[in-house]
CSV table of C-alpha atoms in Angstrom, one decimal:
chain,number,residue,atom,x,y,z
A,1,ARG,CA,-0.5,-0.2,-0.5
A,2,LEU,CA,1.3,3.1,-0.4
A,3,PRO,CA,3.5,5.7,2.8
A,4,PRO,CA,0.9,6.9,4.9
A,5,ILE,CA,3.7,9.9,3.8
A,6,SER,CA,1.9,10.7,0.8
A,7,PHE,CA,-0.4,12.3,1.2
A,8,LEU,CA,1.9,14.6,3.8
A,9,PHE,CA,3.7,15.2,0.4
A,10,THR,CA,0.4,16.1,-1.3
A,11,SER,CA,-0.9,18.3,1.0
A,12,THR,CA,2.8,20.2,1.2
A,13,THR,CA,3.5,20.5,-2.9
A,14,VAL,CA,-0.4,22.1,-3.1
A,15,PHE,CA,1.2,24.9,-0.5
A,16,LEU,CA,4.4,25.1,-2.1
A,17,SER,CA,1.6,26.3,-5.5
A,18,LYS,CA,-0.1,28.4,-2.7
A,19,GLN,CA,2.9,30.5,-2.5
A,20,TRP,CA,3.5,30.6,-5.5
A,21,TYR,CA,-0.2,31.8,-6.3
A,22,GLN,CA,-0.2,34.0,-3.6
A,23,ARG,CA,3.7,36.0,-4.6
A,24,ARG,CA,2.2,36.2,-8.3
A,25,VAL,CA,-1.6,36.6,-7.6
A,26,ARG,CA,-2.0,38.1,-4.3
A,27,GLU,CA,0.7,40.5,-4.0
A,28,ALA,CA,-1.3,41.9,-7.1
A,29,VAL,CA,-4.6,42.0,-5.8
A,30,VAL,CA,-5.5,41.1,-2.7
A,31,SER,CA,-2.6,43.2,-1.1
A,32,THR,CA,-4.7,46.1,-2.0
A,33,GLN,CA,-8.0,45.2,-0.8
A,34,SER,CA,-9.6,45.7,2.7
A,35,THR,CA,-8.7,43.5,6.0
A,36,GLY,CA,-12.4,41.6,5.0
A,37,ASP,CA,-11.8,40.3,1.8
A,38,ARG,CA,-8.2,39.3,2.8
A,39,ALA,CA,-10.3,37.1,5.6
A,40,LEU,CA,-12.5,36.1,2.4
A,41,PHE,CA,-10.0,34.2,0.4
A,42,ASN,CA,-7.9,32.7,3.1
A,43,GLY,CA,-10.8,31.4,4.2
A,44,ALA,CA,-11.4,30.0,0.1
A,45,GLN,CA,-7.6,28.2,0.4
A,46,LYS,CA,-8.7,26.9,3.9
A,47,LEU,CA,-11.8,25.5,2.2
A,48,PHE,CA,-9.5,24.0,-0.6
A,49,GLY,CA,-7.7,22.1,1.7
A,50,MET,CA,-10.6,19.9,3.5
A,51,LEU,CA,-11.8,19.7,-0.5
A,52,ILE,CA,-8.7,17.8,-1.6
A,53,THR,CA,-8.9,16.0,2.2
A,54,VAL,CA,-12.2,14.5,1.2
A,55,CYS,CA,-11.8,13.6,-2.5
A,56,GLN,CA,-8.4,11.5,-1.3
A,57,ALA,CA,-10.2,10.0,1.1
A,58,VAL,CA,-13.3,9.0,-0.8
A,59,VAL,CA,-10.8,7.9,-4.1
A,60,TYR,CA,-9.0,6.0,-1.3
A,61,VAL,CA,-12.0,3.8,-0.3
A,62,VAL,CA,-13.6,3.4,-3.2
A,63,THR,CA,-10.4,2.2,-4.6
A,64,GLY,CA,-9.7,-0.4,-1.9
A,65,MET,CA,-6.4,0.9,-0.5
A,66,TYR,CA,-8.2,0.0,3.4
A,67,GLY,CA,-10.5,-3.4,1.5
A,68,GLU,CA,-12.9,-3.8,-0.8
A,69,PRO,CA,-15.8,-1.7,-0.5
A,70,SER,CA,-18.7,-4.1,-0.3
A,71,ASP,CA,-16.8,-6.5,2.3
A,72,LEU,CA,-16.4,-3.1,4.3
A,73,GLY,CA,-19.9,-2.0,3.6
A,74,MET,CA,-21.4,1.3,3.7
A,75,GLY,CA,-20.9,2.3,7.4
A,76,ILE,CA,-17.1,1.3,8.1
A,77,CYS,CA,-16.3,3.0,4.0
A,78,LEU,CA,-18.3,6.3,5.6
A,79,LEU,CA,-16.6,5.8,9.0
A,80,ILE,CA,-13.5,5.6,7.5
A,81,ILE,CA,-13.8,9.2,4.9
A,82,ILE,CA,-15.4,11.1,8.0
A,83,GLN,CA,-12.0,10.1,9.9
A,84,LEU,CA,-9.5,10.4,7.4
A,85,LEU,CA,-11.0,14.3,7.0
A,86,CYS,CA,-11.0,15.1,10.6
A,87,ALA,CA,-7.4,14.5,10.3
A,88,GLY,CA,-7.3,16.4,7.8
A,89,LEU,CA,-9.6,19.2,9.5
A,90,ILE,CA,-6.4,18.8,12.6
A,91,VAL,CA,-3.5,18.7,10.3
A,92,LEU,CA,-4.7,22.2,8.6
A,93,LEU,CA,-5.9,23.7,12.3
A,94,LEU,CA,-2.2,22.7,13.8
A,95,ASP,CA,-0.6,24.0,11.0
A,96,GLU,CA,-2.7,27.3,11.1
A,97,LEU,CA,-1.6,28.0,14.6
A,98,LEU,CA,2.4,27.4,14.5
A,99,GLN,CA,1.4,30.0,11.3
A,100,LYS,CA,0.1,32.2,14.1
A,101,GLY,CA,3.1,32.5,15.9
A,102,TYR,CA,2.6,29.4,18.5
A,103,GLY,CA,5.3,27.5,17.3
A,104,LEU,CA,8.5,27.8,15.2
A,105,GLY,CA,8.3,26.9,11.5
A,106,SER,CA,5.8,25.2,9.4
A,107,GLY,CA,3.5,23.0,10.2
A,108,ILE,CA,3.1,20.0,7.2
A,109,SER,CA,7.1,20.2,7.4
A,110,LEU,CA,7.1,19.1,11.2
A,111,PHE,CA,4.4,16.3,10.6
A,112,ILE,CA,6.6,15.6,7.5
A,113,ALA,CA,9.7,14.8,9.8
A,114,THR,CA,7.9,13.7,12.9
A,115,ASN,CA,6.2,10.7,10.8
A,116,ILE,CA,9.3,10.1,9.5
A,117,CYS,CA,11.8,9.7,13.3
A,118,GLU,CA,8.5,8.1,14.7
A,119,THR,CA,9.0,4.8,11.9
A,120,ILE,CA,13.0,4.8,12.3
A,121,VAL,CA,12.9,4.7,16.4
A,122,TRP,CA,9.8,2.5,15.5
A,123,LYS,CA,12.3,0.1,13.6
A,124,ALA,CA,15.0,0.5,15.8
A,125,PHE,CA,13.4,0.1,19.3
A,126,SER,CA,10.5,-1.9,18.2
A,127,PRO,CA,8.8,-4.9,21.2
A,128,ALA,CA,6.7,-6.5,18.1
A,129,THR,CA,7.8,-10.0,17.3
A,130,ILE,CA,7.5,-11.7,14.3
A,131,ASN,CA,8.3,-15.3,13.6
A,132,THR,CA,10.4,-15.8,10.9
A,133,GLY,CA,10.8,-19.4,9.8
A,134,LYS,CA,13.6,-19.9,12.8
A,135,GLY,CA,12.0,-18.9,16.0
A,136,THR,CA,10.4,-15.7,17.9
A,137,GLU,CA,12.3,-12.2,16.5
A,138,PHE,CA,12.2,-8.9,17.7
A,139,GLU,CA,11.2,-6.2,14.9
A,140,GLY,CA,13.7,-3.7,16.0
A,141,ALA,CA,17.0,-3.8,15.6
A,142,VAL,CA,18.6,-2.7,18.8
A,143,ILE,CA,16.4,-4.7,20.8
A,144,ALA,CA,17.2,-7.4,18.2
A,145,LEU,CA,20.6,-7.5,19.2
A,146,PHE,CA,20.5,-8.0,22.7
A,147,HIS,CA,17.7,-10.8,21.9
A,148,LEU,CA,20.2,-12.9,19.2
A,149,LEU,CA,23.0,-13.1,21.6
A,150,ALA,CA,21.3,-13.8,24.5
A,151,THR,CA,19.1,-16.8,23.2
A,152,ARG,CA,22.1,-17.0,20.5
A,153,THR,CA,24.5,-19.9,21.6
A,154,ASP,CA,27.1,-19.5,18.4
A,155,LYS,CA,27.5,-15.6,19.2
A,156,VAL,CA,29.1,-15.1,16.5
A,157,ARG,CA,26.4,-15.8,14.5
A,158,GLY,CA,24.4,-14.4,16.5
A,159,LEU,CA,26.2,-10.9,16.2
A,160,ARG,CA,26.3,-11.4,12.3
A,161,GLU,CA,22.4,-12.3,11.9
A,162,ALA,CA,21.5,-9.2,14.3
A,163,PHE,CA,24.0,-7.3,11.4
A,164,TYR,CA,22.7,-8.2,8.4
A,165,ARG,CA,19.6,-10.3,8.9
A,166,GLN,CA,17.1,-10.3,5.7
A,167,ASN,CA,13.2,-9.0,6.0
A,168,LEU,CA,13.6,-7.3,9.5
A,169,PRO,CA,15.6,-4.0,10.5
A,170,ASN,CA,19.1,-4.8,11.0
A,171,LEU,CA,21.4,-3.2,12.4
A,172,MET,CA,23.5,-2.2,9.8
A,173,ASN,CA,20.7,-0.4,8.5
A,174,LEU,CA,20.2,1.7,11.5
A,175,MET,CA,24.0,2.6,11.1
A,176,ALA,CA,23.5,3.8,7.8
A,177,THR,CA,20.7,5.9,8.6
A,178,VAL,CA,22.6,8.0,10.9
A,179,ALA,CA,25.0,7.5,8.1
A,180,VAL,CA,23.3,9.8,5.9
A,181,PHE,CA,22.1,12.0,8.6
A,182,LEU,CA,25.3,13.5,9.1
A,183,ILE,CA,26.4,13.5,5.5
A,184,VAL,CA,23.6,15.8,5.2
A,185,ILE,CA,24.3,18.0,7.9
A,186,TYR,CA,27.7,18.2,7.1
A,187,PHE,CA,27.0,18.9,3.4
A,188,GLN,CA,24.3,22.0,5.3
A,189,GLY,CA,27.3,23.7,5.9
A,190,PHE,CA,28.4,24.7,2.4
A,191,ARG,CA,28.1,27.9,1.2
A,192,VAL,CA,29.5,31.1,-0.6
A,193,ASP,CA,29.1,35.0,0.9
A,194,LEU,CA,29.1,37.2,-0.9
A,195,PRO,CA,30.1,40.2,0.5
A,196,ILE,CA,27.5,43.4,0.0
A,197,LYS,CA,27.5,47.2,1.9
A,198,SER,CA,24.8,50.0,2.9
A,199,ALA,CA,23.6,52.4,-0.5
A,200,ARG,CA,22.5,54.6,2.5
A,201,TYR,CA,25.4,54.6,5.8
A,202,ARG,CA,29.0,54.5,4.6
A,203,GLY,CA,30.9,51.6,6.0
A,204,GLN,CA,28.3,49.5,6.8
A,205,TYR,CA,29.4,46.0,5.9
A,206,SER,CA,27.7,42.3,5.5
A,207,SER,CA,27.5,38.9,3.2
A,208,TYR,CA,24.4,37.3,1.8
A,209,PRO,CA,25.2,33.3,2.2
A,210,ILE,CA,24.3,31.5,-0.8
A,211,LYS,CA,24.3,27.8,0.1
A,212,LEU,CA,24.5,25.4,-1.9
A,213,PHE,CA,21.0,23.3,-0.8
A,214,TYR,CA,19.7,26.6,-2.3
A,215,THR,CA,16.1,25.5,-2.7
A,216,SER,CA,17.1,23.4,1.1
A,217,ASN,CA,14.8,20.3,0.6
A,218,ILE,CA,11.9,21.0,-2.1
A,219,PRO,CA,13.0,19.3,-4.7
A,220,ILE,CA,12.4,16.6,-2.7
A,221,ILE,CA,9.8,17.3,-1.5
A,222,LEU,CA,8.3,17.9,-4.8
A,223,GLN,CA,9.9,14.8,-7.0
A,224,SER,CA,8.3,12.3,-4.1
A,225,ALA,CA,5.3,13.6,-4.5
A,226,LEU,CA,4.7,13.5,-8.0
A,227,VAL,CA,6.3,9.5,-7.4
A,228,SER,CA,4.0,8.8,-5.2
A,229,ASN,CA,0.7,10.4,-7.2
A,230,ILE,CA,2.1,8.1,-9.7
A,231,TYR,CA,1.6,4.6,-7.7
A,232,PHE,CA,-1.5,6.0,-6.4
A,233,LEU,CA,-3.1,5.6,-10.1
A,234,SER,CA,-0.9,3.2,-11.6
A,235,GLN,CA,-2.7,0.6,-8.7
A,236,ILE,CA,-5.8,2.2,-9.1
A,237,LEU,CA,-5.5,1.4,-12.9
A,238,SER,CA,-4.0,-2.1,-12.4
A,239,SER,CA,-6.3,-3.0,-9.3
A,240,LYS,CA,-9.5,-1.7,-12.0
A,241,PHE,CA,-8.4,-3.0,-15.6
A,242,ALA,CA,-5.5,-6.0,-14.7
A,243,GLY,CA,-3.6,-7.3,-17.8
A,244,ASN,CA,-4.3,-4.5,-19.8
A,245,VAL,CA,-1.4,-3.0,-22.3
A,246,PHE,CA,-1.8,0.1,-21.2
A,247,VAL,CA,-1.3,-0.4,-17.8
A,248,ASN,CA,1.1,-3.1,-17.5
A,249,LEU,CA,3.3,-0.3,-19.2
A,250,ILE,CA,2.3,2.5,-15.9
A,251,GLY,CA,3.7,-0.4,-13.3
A,252,THR,CA,2.2,-3.9,-12.9
A,253,TRP,CA,1.9,-4.5,-8.7
A,254,ALA,CA,2.7,-7.6,-6.4
A,255,GLU,CA,1.4,-8.1,-3.2
A,256,SER,CA,3.4,-9.3,0.1
A,257,GLY,CA,0.9,-9.6,3.0
A,258,TYR,CA,-0.6,-5.9,3.3
A,259,GLN,CA,2.5,-3.8,1.3
A,260,ARG,CA,2.5,-4.2,-2.6
A,261,TYR,CA,5.7,-3.0,-4.4
A,262,PRO,CA,6.5,-2.5,-8.7
A,263,ILE,CA,7.3,-5.7,-10.6
A,264,GLY,CA,6.9,-4.2,-13.5
A,265,GLY,CA,6.6,-0.9,-15.6
A,266,LEU,CA,7.2,2.3,-14.7
A,267,CYS,CA,6.5,2.4,-11.1
A,268,TYR,CA,9.2,-0.6,-11.3
A,269,TYR,CA,11.8,1.8,-12.7
A,270,LEU,CA,10.9,4.3,-10.2
A,271,SER,CA,11.3,2.4,-7.3
A,272,PRO,CA,14.5,2.1,-5.7
A,273,PRO,CA,16.8,-1.0,-6.2
A,274,GLU,CA,15.8,-3.1,-2.7
A,275,THR,CA,19.2,-4.6,-2.3
A,276,ILE,CA,23.0,-4.7,-4.0
A,277,SER,CA,21.9,-7.7,-4.7
A,278,HIS,CA,19.5,-6.6,-7.1
A,279,ILE,CA,21.1,-4.2,-8.5
A,280,ILE,CA,24.0,-6.5,-9.8
A,281,THR,CA,21.4,-8.7,-11.6
A,282,ASP,CA,19.1,-5.9,-12.5
A,283,PRO,CA,21.4,-2.8,-13.3
A,284,ILE,CA,19.4,-0.8,-15.0
A,285,HIS,CA,16.8,-0.7,-13.2
A,286,ALA,CA,19.3,1.2,-11.0
A,287,ILE,CA,20.6,3.2,-14.2
A,288,VAL,CA,17.3,3.9,-14.8
A,289,TYR,CA,16.6,5.2,-10.7
A,290,ILE,CA,19.8,7.2,-10.6
A,291,VAL,CA,19.1,9.1,-13.8
A,292,PHE,CA,15.8,10.2,-13.4
A,293,MET,CA,16.7,11.5,-8.3
A,294,LEU,CA,19.5,12.9,-9.5
A,295,GLY,CA,17.2,14.8,-13.4
A,296,SER,CA,14.5,14.8,-12.0
A,297,CYS,CA,16.2,17.0,-8.2
A,298,ALA,CA,18.1,19.0,-10.4
A,299,PHE,CA,15.2,20.1,-12.4
A,300,LEU,CA,12.9,20.5,-9.7
A,301,SER,CA,15.4,22.6,-8.2
A,302,LYS,CA,16.3,25.0,-10.5
A,303,THR,CA,12.7,25.5,-11.5
A,304,TRP,CA,11.7,26.6,-8.4
A,305,ILE,CA,14.0,28.9,-7.9
A,306,ASP,CA,11.8,30.8,-10.6
A,307,VAL,CA,8.4,30.3,-9.1
A,308,SER,CA,9.2,31.2,-4.9
A,309,GLY,CA,10.7,34.2,-5.6
A,310,SER,CA,14.5,33.2,-5.2
A,311,SER,CA,16.2,33.9,-8.6
A,312,ALA,CA,19.0,36.2,-9.4
A,313,LYS,CA,16.6,38.7,-10.6
A,314,ASP,CA,14.3,38.3,-7.2
A,315,VAL,CA,17.4,38.8,-4.7
A,316,ALA,CA,19.1,41.7,-6.9
A,317,ARG,CA,16.2,43.9,-6.1
A,318,GLN,CA,15.4,42.6,-2.3
A,319,LEU,CA,18.7,44.2,-2.2
A,320,ARG,CA,17.9,46.9,-3.7
A,321,ASP,CA,14.8,47.1,-1.1
A,322,GLN,CA,17.1,47.2,1.6
A,323,GLN,CA,19.3,49.0,0.2
A,324,MET,CA,22.1,47.1,0.1
A,325,LEU,CA,24.5,46.2,-3.1
A,326,MET,CA,27.4,43.6,-4.0
A,327,ARG,CA,30.9,45.5,-2.7
A,328,GLY,CA,32.4,45.9,-6.0
A,329,HIS,CA,29.8,46.0,-8.7
A,330,ARG,CA,26.6,48.5,-9.5
A,331,GLU,CA,23.2,49.0,-8.9
A,332,LYS,CA,23.0,47.3,-12.6
A,333,SER,CA,25.2,44.6,-13.1
A,334,MET,CA,24.2,42.6,-9.5
A,335,VAL,CA,21.5,40.4,-11.4
A,336,HIS,CA,24.6,39.1,-13.7
A,337,GLU,CA,27.3,38.5,-10.6
A,338,LEU,CA,23.7,37.1,-8.8
A,339,ASN,CA,23.3,34.7,-11.5
A,340,ARG,CA,26.8,33.3,-11.7
A,341,TYR,CA,26.1,31.9,-8.4
A,342,ILE,CA,22.3,31.3,-7.7
A,343,PRO,CA,20.9,29.0,-10.6
A,344,THR,CA,23.7,27.2,-10.4
A,345,ALA,CA,23.5,26.3,-6.5
A,346,ALA,CA,19.4,25.9,-7.7
A,347,ALA,CA,20.5,23.0,-10.2
A,348,PHE,CA,23.5,21.7,-8.4
A,349,GLY,CA,22.5,21.3,-5.0
A,350,GLY,CA,19.9,19.5,-6.3
A,351,LEU,CA,21.8,16.9,-8.1
A,352,CYS,CA,23.3,16.6,-4.2
A,353,ILE,CA,19.8,16.1,-2.6
A,354,GLY,CA,18.6,13.4,-5.8
A,355,ALA,CA,22.5,11.9,-4.5
A,356,LEU,CA,22.4,10.9,-1.3
A,357,SER,CA,18.9,10.2,-1.9
A,358,VAL,CA,20.2,7.7,-3.6
A,359,LEU,CA,23.0,6.6,-1.9
A,360,ALA,CA,20.8,6.2,1.6
A,361,ASP,CA,18.4,3.4,-0.4
A,362,PHE,CA,21.5,1.4,-1.7
A,363,LEU,CA,22.6,1.7,2.2
A,364,GLY,CA,19.4,0.0,2.6
A,365,ALA,CA,18.8,3.2,5.3
A,366,ILE,CA,15.1,2.7,7.5
A,367,GLY,CA,13.1,4.0,5.8
A,368,SER,CA,14.0,5.7,2.1
A,369,GLY,CA,16.8,8.0,1.7
A,370,THR,CA,13.4,10.1,0.1
A,371,GLY,CA,12.5,10.3,3.7
A,372,ILE,CA,16.1,10.2,5.4
A,373,LEU,CA,16.9,13.5,3.5
A,374,LEU,CA,13.1,14.8,4.2
A,375,ALA,CA,13.7,14.4,8.1
A,376,VAL,CA,17.2,15.8,8.3
A,377,THR,CA,16.9,19.1,6.2
A,378,ILE,CA,13.4,19.5,8.5
A,379,ILE,CA,15.1,19.3,12.0
A,380,TYR,CA,18.2,21.3,10.8
A,381,GLN,CA,15.8,24.0,9.4
A,382,TYR,CA,13.8,23.9,12.7
A,383,PHE,CA,17.8,24.0,15.1
A,384,GLU,CA,18.5,27.9,12.7
A,385,ILE,CA,15.5,28.8,13.3
A,386,PHE,CA,15.7,28.0,17.0
A,387,VAL,CA,19.6,29.3,17.0
A,388,LYS,CA,18.3,32.3,15.4
A,389,GLU,CA,15.4,33.3,18.2
A,390,GLN,CA,17.8,32.8,20.6
A,391,SER,CA,20.1,35.1,19.7
A,392,GLU,CA,17.5,37.6,18.7
A,393,MET,CA,16.9,37.5,22.4
A,394,GLY,CA,19.7,37.0,24.0
A,395,GLY,CA,18.9,33.9,24.9
A,396,MET,CA,22.2,31.1,26.1
A,397,SER,CA,22.8,30.1,22.4
A,398,THR,CA,24.9,32.9,21.8
A,399,LEU,CA,27.6,32.3,23.5
A,400,PHE,CA,27.6,29.3,21.7
A,401,PHE,CA,26.5,29.8,18.0
């Protein structure tokens, strides 16, 4: 089945599109209207979000994502739709609560990071037991380590099994997850500081930072939303039109317990290889997946700067509005100079995001490469927001940062 996080990916994409729409339209129209008109505009946005929730809930239930509707019955189907609708309402209200200033950052980002961290913690410390055919084992990788060492007479074999066991989280997966966390945090510090000065006050100098991850986690969010919705569409079509040639080109699916996974078609090549042996036996799958991840993340990152107000032209206008100039450059040449850095940082940063996601998938990190990157970048953003606010308030963090 589709991962629960796909709802958040889709809703996040809508919120990002909303930001672009607000920038292009509301600044020109709504900003000149009364406070009542602005409230009406914001209310319409919330209503649109609820309509998306209702539509997706109905589609999920009708297409059998929670079981065949004929087996569930009309009453159970209606209760599931109401439950999903209430969950969407809670998400919108909590996001609105954070946007009003009762917290830090965005609610959608916080929900995504919480969901991914919950998966990692659960698979590391889950006390649930599963019968694997060799006896009962714990699902959590850390708990399984102590259990295997305590129950196996051959301690070396038990330790090897804890590190390399199949079909359940193992310590190598956990170590790969930690390694990817550290690598992403390390790359977060890569940036170029462009020297700027005040056009009003002589001797006032500063710098404008251009980070390697210039568009942050936006490329991986958009790419994940695209892939998850392709999966969703493919599963709907394959369940209703199984055997159709065009449907099989989009994707063919197999079931393993409660999980469905692609075994052919476009969806198969857009999914990450499961193991190293899979890469060796089917290198075309691995190559197509790598090219798709790198290319899509770089393209989406490059495109996002043009629609989000962070392109070279937009940054130059923001600096002019603040009466700031780049040292050694006139006002008219700032755009040309910024164009040397910003598009390159956006494209290369998106490429690095895609490469790190592929690396995490190939190393077998817990969850997925996409999920880990989202969690790390969101947590790091919250860390930066916290440090900035503490610095402005003169808190203890100013002693360390």
